[in-house]
Short mmCIF file of C-alpha atoms and ligand atoms in Angstrom, two decimals:
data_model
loop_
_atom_site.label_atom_id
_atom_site.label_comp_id
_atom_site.label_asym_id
_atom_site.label_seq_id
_atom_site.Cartn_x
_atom_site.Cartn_y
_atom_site.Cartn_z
CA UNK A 22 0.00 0.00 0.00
CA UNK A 23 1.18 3.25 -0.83
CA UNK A 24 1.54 6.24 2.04
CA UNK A 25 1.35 9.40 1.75
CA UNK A 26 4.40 12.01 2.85
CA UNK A 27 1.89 13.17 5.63
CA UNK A 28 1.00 8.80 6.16
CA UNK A 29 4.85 8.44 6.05
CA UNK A 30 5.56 11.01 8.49
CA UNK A 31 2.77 9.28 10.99
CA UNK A 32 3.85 5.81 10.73
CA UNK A 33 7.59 6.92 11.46
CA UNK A 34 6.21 7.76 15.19
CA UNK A 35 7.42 11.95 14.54
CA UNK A 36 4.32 12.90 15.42
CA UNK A 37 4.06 10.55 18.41
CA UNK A 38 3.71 6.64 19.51
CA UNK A 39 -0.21 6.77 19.07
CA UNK A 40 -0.50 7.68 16.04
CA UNK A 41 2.34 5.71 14.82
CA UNK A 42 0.45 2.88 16.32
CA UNK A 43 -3.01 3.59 14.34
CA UNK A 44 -1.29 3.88 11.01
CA UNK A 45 0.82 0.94 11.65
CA UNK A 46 -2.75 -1.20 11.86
CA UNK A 47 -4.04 0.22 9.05
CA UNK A 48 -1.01 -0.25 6.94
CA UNK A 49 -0.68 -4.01 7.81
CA UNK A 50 -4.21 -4.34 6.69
CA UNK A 51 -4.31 -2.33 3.85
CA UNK A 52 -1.48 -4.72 2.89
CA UNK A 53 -3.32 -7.71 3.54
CA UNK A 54 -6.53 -7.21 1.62
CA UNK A 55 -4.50 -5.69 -0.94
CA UNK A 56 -5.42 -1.95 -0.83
CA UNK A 57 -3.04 0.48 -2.89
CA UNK A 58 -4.49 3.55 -0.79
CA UNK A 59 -5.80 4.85 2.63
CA UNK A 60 -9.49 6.90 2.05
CA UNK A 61 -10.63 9.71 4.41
CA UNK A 62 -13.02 8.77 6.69
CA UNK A 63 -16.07 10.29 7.88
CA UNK A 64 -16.60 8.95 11.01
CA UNK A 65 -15.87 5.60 12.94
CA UNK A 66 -17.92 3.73 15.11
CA UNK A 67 -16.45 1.16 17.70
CA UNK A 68 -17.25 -2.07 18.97
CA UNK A 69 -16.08 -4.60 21.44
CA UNK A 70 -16.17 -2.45 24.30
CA UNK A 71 -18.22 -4.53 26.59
CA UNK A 72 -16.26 -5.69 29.70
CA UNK A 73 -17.62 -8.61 29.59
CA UNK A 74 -15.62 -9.13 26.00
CA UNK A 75 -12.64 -6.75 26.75
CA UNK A 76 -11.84 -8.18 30.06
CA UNK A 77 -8.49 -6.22 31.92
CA UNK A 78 -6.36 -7.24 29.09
CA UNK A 79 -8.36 -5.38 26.73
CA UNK A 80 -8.91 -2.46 28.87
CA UNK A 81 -4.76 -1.87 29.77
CA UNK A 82 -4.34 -2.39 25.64
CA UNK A 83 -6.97 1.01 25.40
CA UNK A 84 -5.32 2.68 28.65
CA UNK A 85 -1.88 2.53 26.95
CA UNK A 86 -3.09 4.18 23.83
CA UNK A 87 -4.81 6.63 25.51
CA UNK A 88 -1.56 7.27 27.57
CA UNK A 89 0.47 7.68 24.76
CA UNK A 90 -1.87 10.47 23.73
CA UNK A 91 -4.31 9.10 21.31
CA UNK A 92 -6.90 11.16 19.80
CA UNK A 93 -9.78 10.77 17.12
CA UNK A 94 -9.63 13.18 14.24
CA UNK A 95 -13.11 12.11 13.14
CA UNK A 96 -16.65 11.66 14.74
CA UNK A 97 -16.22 8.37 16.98
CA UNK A 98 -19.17 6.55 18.67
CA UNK A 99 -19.11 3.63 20.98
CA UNK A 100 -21.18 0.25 20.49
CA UNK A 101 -23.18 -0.77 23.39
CA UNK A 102 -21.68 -1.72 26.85
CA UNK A 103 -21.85 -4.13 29.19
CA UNK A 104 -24.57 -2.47 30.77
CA UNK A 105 -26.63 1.17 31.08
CA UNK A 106 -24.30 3.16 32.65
CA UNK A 107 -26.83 5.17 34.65
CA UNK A 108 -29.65 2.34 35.27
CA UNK A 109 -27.06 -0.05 36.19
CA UNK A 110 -27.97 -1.21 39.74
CA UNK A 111 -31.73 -1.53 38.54
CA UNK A 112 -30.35 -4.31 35.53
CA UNK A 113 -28.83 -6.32 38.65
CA UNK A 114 -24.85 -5.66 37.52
CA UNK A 115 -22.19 -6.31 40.15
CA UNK A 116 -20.47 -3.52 41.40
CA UNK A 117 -17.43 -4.93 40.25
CA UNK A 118 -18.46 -5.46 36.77
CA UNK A 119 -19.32 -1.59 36.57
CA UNK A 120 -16.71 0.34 38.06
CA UNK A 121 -14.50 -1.72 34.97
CA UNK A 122 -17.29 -1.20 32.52
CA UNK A 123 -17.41 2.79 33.37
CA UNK A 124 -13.48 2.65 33.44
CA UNK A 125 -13.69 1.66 30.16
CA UNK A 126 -16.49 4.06 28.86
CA UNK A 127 -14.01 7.31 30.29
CA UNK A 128 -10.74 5.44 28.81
CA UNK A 129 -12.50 6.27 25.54
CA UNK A 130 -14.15 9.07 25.67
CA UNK A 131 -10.57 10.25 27.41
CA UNK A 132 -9.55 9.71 23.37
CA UNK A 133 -12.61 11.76 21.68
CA UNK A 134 -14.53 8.49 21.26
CA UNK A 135 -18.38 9.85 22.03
CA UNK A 136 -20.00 7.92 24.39
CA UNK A 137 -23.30 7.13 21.92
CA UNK A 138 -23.11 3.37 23.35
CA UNK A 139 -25.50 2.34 20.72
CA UNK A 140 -25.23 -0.20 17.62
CA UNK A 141 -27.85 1.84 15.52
CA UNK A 142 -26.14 5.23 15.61
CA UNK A 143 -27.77 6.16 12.19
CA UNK A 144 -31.35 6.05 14.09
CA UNK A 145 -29.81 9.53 14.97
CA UNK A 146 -27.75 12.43 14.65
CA UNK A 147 -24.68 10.24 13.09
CA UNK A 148 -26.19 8.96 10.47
CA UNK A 149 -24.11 9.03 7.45
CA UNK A 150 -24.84 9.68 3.68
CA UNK A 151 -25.08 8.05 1.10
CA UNK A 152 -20.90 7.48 -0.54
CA UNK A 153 -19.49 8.34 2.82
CA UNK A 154 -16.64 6.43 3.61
CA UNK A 155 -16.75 5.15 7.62
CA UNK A 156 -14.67 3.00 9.56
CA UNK A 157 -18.00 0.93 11.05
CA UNK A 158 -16.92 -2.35 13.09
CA UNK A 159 -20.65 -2.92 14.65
CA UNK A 160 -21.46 -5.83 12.07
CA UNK A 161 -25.23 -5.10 12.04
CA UNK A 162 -24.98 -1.00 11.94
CA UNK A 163 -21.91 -2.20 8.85
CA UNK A 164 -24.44 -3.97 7.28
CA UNK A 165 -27.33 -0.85 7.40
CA UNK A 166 -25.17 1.40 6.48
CA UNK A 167 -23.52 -0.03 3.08
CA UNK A 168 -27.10 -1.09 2.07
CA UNK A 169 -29.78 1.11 3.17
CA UNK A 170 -28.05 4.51 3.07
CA UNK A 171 -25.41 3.44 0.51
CA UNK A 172 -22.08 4.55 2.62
CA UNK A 173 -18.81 2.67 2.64
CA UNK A 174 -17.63 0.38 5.44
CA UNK A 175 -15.47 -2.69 5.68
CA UNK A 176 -16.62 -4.55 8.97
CA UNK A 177 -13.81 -3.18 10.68
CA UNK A 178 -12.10 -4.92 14.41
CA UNK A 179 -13.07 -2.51 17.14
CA UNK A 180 -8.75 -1.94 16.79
CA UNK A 181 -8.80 -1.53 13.71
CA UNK A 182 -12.08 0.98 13.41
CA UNK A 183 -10.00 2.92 17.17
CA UNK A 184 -7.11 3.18 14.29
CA UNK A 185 -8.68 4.64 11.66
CA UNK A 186 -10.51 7.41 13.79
CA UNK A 187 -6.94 8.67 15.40
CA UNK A 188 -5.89 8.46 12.03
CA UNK A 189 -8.75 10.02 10.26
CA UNK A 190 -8.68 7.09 7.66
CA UNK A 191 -9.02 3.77 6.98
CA UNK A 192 -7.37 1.17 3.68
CA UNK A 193 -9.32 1.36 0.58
CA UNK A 194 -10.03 -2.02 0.06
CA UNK A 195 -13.17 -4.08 -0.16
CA UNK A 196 -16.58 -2.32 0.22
CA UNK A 197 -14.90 0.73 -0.19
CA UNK A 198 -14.39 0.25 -3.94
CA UNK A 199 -16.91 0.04 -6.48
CA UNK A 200 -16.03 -3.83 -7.63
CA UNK A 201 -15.96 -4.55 -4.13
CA UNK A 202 -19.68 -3.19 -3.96
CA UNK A 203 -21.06 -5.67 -6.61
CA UNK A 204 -23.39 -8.46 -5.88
CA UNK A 205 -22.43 -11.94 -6.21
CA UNK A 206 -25.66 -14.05 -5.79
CA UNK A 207 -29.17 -13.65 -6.55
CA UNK A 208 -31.54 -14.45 -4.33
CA UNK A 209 -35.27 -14.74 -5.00
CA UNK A 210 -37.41 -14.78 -2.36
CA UNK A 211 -40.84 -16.22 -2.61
CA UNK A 212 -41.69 -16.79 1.37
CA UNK A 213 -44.12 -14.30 3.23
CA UNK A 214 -42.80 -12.04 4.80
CA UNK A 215 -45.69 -10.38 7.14
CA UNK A 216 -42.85 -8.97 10.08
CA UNK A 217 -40.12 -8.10 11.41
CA UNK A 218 -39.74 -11.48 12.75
CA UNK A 219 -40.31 -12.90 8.86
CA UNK A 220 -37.45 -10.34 7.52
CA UNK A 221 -34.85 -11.79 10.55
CA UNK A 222 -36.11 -14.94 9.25
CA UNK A 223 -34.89 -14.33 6.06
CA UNK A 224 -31.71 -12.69 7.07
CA UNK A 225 -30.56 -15.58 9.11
CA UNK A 226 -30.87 -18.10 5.54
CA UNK A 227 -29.22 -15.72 3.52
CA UNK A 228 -26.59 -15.44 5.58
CA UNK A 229 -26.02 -18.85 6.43
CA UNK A 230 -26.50 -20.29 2.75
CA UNK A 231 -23.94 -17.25 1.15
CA UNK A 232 -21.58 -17.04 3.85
CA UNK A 233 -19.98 -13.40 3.01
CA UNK A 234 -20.96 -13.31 -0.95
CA UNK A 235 -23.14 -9.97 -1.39
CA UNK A 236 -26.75 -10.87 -2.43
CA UNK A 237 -29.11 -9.23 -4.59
CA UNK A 238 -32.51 -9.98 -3.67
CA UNK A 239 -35.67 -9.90 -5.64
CA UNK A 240 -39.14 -10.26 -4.00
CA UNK A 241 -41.39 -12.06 -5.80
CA UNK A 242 -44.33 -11.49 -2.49
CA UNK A 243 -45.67 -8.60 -2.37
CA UNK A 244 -43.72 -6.67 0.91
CA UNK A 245 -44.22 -3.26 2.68
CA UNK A 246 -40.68 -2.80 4.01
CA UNK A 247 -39.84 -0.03 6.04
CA UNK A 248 -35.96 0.70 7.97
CA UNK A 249 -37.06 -1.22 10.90
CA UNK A 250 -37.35 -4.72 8.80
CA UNK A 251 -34.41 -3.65 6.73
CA UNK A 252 -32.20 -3.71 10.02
CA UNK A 253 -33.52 -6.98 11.13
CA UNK A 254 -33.52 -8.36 8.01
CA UNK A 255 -29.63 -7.33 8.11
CA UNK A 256 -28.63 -7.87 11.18
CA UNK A 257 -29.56 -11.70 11.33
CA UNK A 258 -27.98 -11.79 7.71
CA UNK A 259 -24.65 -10.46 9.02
CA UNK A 260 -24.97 -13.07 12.27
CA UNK A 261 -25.55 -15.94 10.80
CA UNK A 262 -22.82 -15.25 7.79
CA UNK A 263 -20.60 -12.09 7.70
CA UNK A 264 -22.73 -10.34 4.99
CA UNK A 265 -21.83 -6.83 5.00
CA UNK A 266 -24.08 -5.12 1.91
CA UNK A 267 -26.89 -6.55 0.38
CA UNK A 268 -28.99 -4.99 -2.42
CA UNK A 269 -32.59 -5.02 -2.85
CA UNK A 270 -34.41 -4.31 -5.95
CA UNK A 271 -36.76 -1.24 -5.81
CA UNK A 272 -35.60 -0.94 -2.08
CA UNK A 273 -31.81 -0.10 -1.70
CA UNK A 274 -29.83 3.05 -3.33
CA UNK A 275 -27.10 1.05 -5.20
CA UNK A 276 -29.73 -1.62 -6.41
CA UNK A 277 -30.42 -0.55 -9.81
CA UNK A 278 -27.07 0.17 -10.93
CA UNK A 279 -26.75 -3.58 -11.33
CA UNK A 280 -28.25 -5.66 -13.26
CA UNK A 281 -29.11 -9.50 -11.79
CA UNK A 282 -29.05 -10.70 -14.94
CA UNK A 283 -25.36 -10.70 -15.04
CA UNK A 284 -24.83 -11.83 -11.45
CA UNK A 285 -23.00 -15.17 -12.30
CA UNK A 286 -23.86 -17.09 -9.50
CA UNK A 287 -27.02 -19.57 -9.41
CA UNK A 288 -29.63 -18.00 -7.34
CA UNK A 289 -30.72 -18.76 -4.18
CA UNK A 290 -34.64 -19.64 -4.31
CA UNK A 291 -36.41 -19.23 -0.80
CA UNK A 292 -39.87 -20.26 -0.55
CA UNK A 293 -39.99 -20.66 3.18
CA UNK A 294 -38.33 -19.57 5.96
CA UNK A 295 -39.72 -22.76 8.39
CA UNK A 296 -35.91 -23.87 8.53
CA UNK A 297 -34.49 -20.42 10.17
CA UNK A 298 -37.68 -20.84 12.44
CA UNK A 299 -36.66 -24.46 13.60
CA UNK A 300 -32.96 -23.21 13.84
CA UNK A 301 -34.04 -20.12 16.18
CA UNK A 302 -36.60 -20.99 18.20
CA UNK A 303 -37.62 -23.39 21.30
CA UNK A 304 -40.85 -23.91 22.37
CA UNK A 305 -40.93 -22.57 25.70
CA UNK A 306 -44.01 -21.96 27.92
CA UNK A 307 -42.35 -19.34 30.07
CA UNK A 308 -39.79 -16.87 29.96
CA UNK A 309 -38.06 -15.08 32.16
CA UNK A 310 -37.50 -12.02 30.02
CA UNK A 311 -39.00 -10.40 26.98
CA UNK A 312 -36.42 -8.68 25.07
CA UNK A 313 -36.44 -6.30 22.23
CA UNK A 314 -34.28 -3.89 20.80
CA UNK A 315 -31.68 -6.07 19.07
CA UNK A 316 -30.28 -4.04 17.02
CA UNK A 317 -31.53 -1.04 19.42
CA UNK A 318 -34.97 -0.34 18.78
CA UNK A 319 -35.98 2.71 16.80
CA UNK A 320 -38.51 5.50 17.91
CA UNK A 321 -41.52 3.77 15.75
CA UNK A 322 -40.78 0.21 17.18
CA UNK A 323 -41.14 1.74 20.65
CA UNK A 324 -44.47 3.12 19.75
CA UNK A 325 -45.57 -0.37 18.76
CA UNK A 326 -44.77 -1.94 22.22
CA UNK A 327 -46.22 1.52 23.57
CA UNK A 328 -49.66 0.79 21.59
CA UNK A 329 -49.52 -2.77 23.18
CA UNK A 330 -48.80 -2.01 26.45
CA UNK A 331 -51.01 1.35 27.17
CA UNK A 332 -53.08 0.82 30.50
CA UNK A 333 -52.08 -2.78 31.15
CA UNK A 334 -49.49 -4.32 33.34
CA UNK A 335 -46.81 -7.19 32.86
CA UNK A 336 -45.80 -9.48 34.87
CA UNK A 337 -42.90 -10.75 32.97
CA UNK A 338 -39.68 -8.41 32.88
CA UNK A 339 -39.31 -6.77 29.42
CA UNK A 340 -36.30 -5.29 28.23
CA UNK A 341 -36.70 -2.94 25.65
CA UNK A 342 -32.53 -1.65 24.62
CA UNK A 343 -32.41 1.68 22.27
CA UNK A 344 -29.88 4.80 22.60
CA UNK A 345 -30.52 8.05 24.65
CA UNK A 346 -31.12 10.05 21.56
CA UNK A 347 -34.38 7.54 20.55
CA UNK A 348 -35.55 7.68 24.31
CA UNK A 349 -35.45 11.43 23.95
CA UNK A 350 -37.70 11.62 21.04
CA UNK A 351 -40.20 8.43 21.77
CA UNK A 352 -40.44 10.10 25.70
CA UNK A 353 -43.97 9.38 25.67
CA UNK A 354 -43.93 5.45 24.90
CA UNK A 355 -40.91 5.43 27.23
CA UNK A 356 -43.35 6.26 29.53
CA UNK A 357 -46.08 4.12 28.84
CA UNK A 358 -44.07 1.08 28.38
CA UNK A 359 -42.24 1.97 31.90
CA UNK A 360 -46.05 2.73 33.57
CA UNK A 361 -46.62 -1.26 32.96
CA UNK A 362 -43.50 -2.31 34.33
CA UNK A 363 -41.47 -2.60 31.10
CA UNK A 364 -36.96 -1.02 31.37
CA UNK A 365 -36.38 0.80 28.36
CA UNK A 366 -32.87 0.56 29.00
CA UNK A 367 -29.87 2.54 26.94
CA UNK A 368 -26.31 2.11 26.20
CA UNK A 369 -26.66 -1.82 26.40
CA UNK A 370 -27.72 -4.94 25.02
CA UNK A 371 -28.46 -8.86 26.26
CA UNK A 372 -25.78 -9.99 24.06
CA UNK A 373 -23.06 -7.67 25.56
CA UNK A 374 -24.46 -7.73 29.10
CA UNK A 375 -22.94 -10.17 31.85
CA UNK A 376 -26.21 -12.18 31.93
CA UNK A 377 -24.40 -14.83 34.10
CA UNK A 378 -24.74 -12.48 37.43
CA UNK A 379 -28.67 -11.81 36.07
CA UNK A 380 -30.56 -15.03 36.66
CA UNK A 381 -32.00 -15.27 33.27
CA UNK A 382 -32.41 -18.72 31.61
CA UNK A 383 -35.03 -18.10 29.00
CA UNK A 384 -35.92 -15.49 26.56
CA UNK A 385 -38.28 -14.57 24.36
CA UNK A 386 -37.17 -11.96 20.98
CA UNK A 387 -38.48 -10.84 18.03
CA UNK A 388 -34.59 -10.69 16.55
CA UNK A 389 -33.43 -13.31 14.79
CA UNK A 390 -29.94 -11.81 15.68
CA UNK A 391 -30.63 -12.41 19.84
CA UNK A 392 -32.17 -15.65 18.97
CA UNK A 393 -28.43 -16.92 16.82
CA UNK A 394 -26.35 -15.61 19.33
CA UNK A 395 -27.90 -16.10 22.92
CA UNK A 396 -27.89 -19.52 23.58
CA UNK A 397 -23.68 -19.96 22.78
CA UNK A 398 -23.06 -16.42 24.40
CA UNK A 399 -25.07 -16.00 27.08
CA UNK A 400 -26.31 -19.52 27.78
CA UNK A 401 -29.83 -19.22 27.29
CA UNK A 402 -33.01 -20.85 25.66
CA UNK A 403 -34.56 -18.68 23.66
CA UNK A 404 -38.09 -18.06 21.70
CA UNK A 405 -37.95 -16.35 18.59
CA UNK A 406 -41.43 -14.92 17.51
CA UNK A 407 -42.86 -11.29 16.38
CA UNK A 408 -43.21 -8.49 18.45
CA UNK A 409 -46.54 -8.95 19.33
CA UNK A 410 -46.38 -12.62 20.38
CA UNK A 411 -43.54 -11.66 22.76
CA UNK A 412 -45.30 -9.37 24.23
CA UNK A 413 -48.90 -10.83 24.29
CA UNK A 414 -48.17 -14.46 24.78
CA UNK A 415 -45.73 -14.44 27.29
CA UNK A 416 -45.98 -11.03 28.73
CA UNK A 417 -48.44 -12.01 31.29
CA UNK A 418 -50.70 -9.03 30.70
CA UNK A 419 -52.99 -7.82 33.31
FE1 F3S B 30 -26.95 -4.38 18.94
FE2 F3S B 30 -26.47 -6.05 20.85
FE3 F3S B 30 -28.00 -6.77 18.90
S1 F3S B 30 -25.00 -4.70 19.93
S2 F3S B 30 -27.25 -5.65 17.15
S3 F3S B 30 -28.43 -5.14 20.37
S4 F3S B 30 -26.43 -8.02 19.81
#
């Protein structure tokens, strides 16, 4: 890969060991996936910062970067914690677990890194346009922004995406470049699709039948999608594989600049999404938790739980995980969905959360992200099912 004089005169530590350290990670990976360049980034996003995944070796490798004087040179957000840093003691976190979780949270921000703690930063104020190039390593907010907005992200390490924001760029490589950007399998879809549920569904078979090969789907049912389905859809796509763009005829901003009848590879034909079902879900008569919010929910999904919550009272615990900026605008369905007993919780997720110390052994979701991670990370049985079934059958209502 080629430097710059100004990339030259970072990696040759002159301007100081922490920069010299970011460009050294991007150079070694610009030389691995072959990039000839670095690209300007517009903002990075950072992931991995849970305790619960950093652990104290983790957390001195940030403390010595931040010692040596790092600082981002671009908009930097965090992914979700270990837990909500101000609602905490209500989630049942040990105290030891926090004081190392916040240590963590000021470590960064000590760097410039803004303290978003959310893995849908575009549901706000950071959301990107479309061509930016971003330094994204939150595989489900990677996966939203390549396809629904049309930016440019690699799924970047949480080291590697720390890098590029001290450095202010990241190695043009990949999804960065245009023939990186092109679809490689056609997929036709001819399954219902009636929720958000039905989209994760579909997410998790893409992604486990293509592995990382870029689809291009075409629905052949007829389909009202709106962002919220789009995310699940992705998000259980880049779980289950390590998708990172899909297109969507008639739905996604690079779509039509292809067109599938050149896409080489045989399609992928799914009439029915009973298999990611059976993969997902458990029968369960009980759970001990209803969560939703995964990836964090938007303002519209929280009106939805709102509208099915208003005047009533639960008797299971519901989670509901979003970011502060969501909670600000949606105040009033906080509300509600607090009055009946609900946590609308920030900064946080189930997957990233020390659910060991938390005495929960079964969950219900409407994301078939939660439902392909939880039971090998956190140990858990899970029920996958819409929104409303969560919440209806196994909310206890009152
Ligand atoms: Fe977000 Fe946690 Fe799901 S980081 S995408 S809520 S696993």
């Amino acid at each position: 890969m080629q430097l710059t004089a100004e990339e030259k005169v970072m990696i040759s530590g002159e301007k100081g060991p922490a920069l010299r350290r970011a460009m050294e990670i991007i150079f070694a990976l610009g030389n691995v996936y072959g990039a000839e360049e670095t690209v300007p980034i517009k903002s990075a996003q950072i992931s991995g910062i849970s305790y619960k995944n950093l652990g104290e070796e983790g957390l001195d490798f940030l403390k010595k970067w931040a010692s040596e004087g790092a600082r981002v040179q671009v908009p930097a957000m965090m992914n979700p914690a270990g837990m909500d840093l101000r609602r905490w003691k209500e989630m049942g976190i040990p105290e030891e677990f926090a004081h190392r979780q916040l240590e963590v949270v000021e470590t960064l921000a000590a760097m410039g890194v803004e303290p978003t703690l959310t893995c849908a930063p575009y549901l706000g104020k950071h959301r990107p346009s479309f061509g930016d190039h971003l330094a994204w390593s939150e595989s489900s907010a990677v996966i939203f922004a390549n396809s629904v907005i049309g930016a440019r992200t690699n799924r970047e390490g949480g080291p590697s995406a720390l890098a590029a924001a001290i450095a202010g760029r990241t190695a043009c490589y990949g999804f960065h470049t245009d023939s990186g950007r092109k679809p490689v399998s056609l997929v036709e879809v001819y399954a219902p699709l009636r929720n958000e549920a039905d989209f994760g569904a579909l997410g998790y078979l893409v992604g486990k039948k293509l592995k990382d090969r870029t689809p291009y789907l075409r629905f052949y049912v007829e389909i009202s999608p709106s962002e919220p389905l789009l995310k699940a859809m992705g998000a259980a796509m880049a779980a289950s594989g390590s998708i990172s763009l899909f297109h969507a005829e008639g739905l996604t901003p690079e779509a039509e600049t292809f067109s599938p009848e050149e896409i080489g590879e045989q399609s992928l034909v799914i009439s029915s999404l009973e298999e990611a079902f059976r993969a997902l879900s458990t029968p369960l008569e009980r759970v001990d938790l209803i969560w939703i919010g995964c990836p964090h929910a938007s303002s519209e999904e929280l009106e939805l739980i709102a509208s099915l919550l208003e005047g009533r009272r639960l008797s299971t615990r519901l989670w509901v995980t979003t970011n502060r900026e969501v909670v600000e605008k949606a105040s009033k369905s906080v509300e509600t969905i607090e009055e009946a007993g609900g946590l609308v919780l920030t900064d946080t997720c189930l997957v990233v959360a020390p659910v060991e110390f938390l005495g929960i052994k079964r969950v219900a979701t409407n994301s078939a992200k939660a439902a392909f991670y939880l039971p090998s990370w956190a140990k858990v049985r899970v029920v996958f099912a819409p929104l409303e079934e969560c919440i209806l059958k196994y909310g206890g209502l009152q």
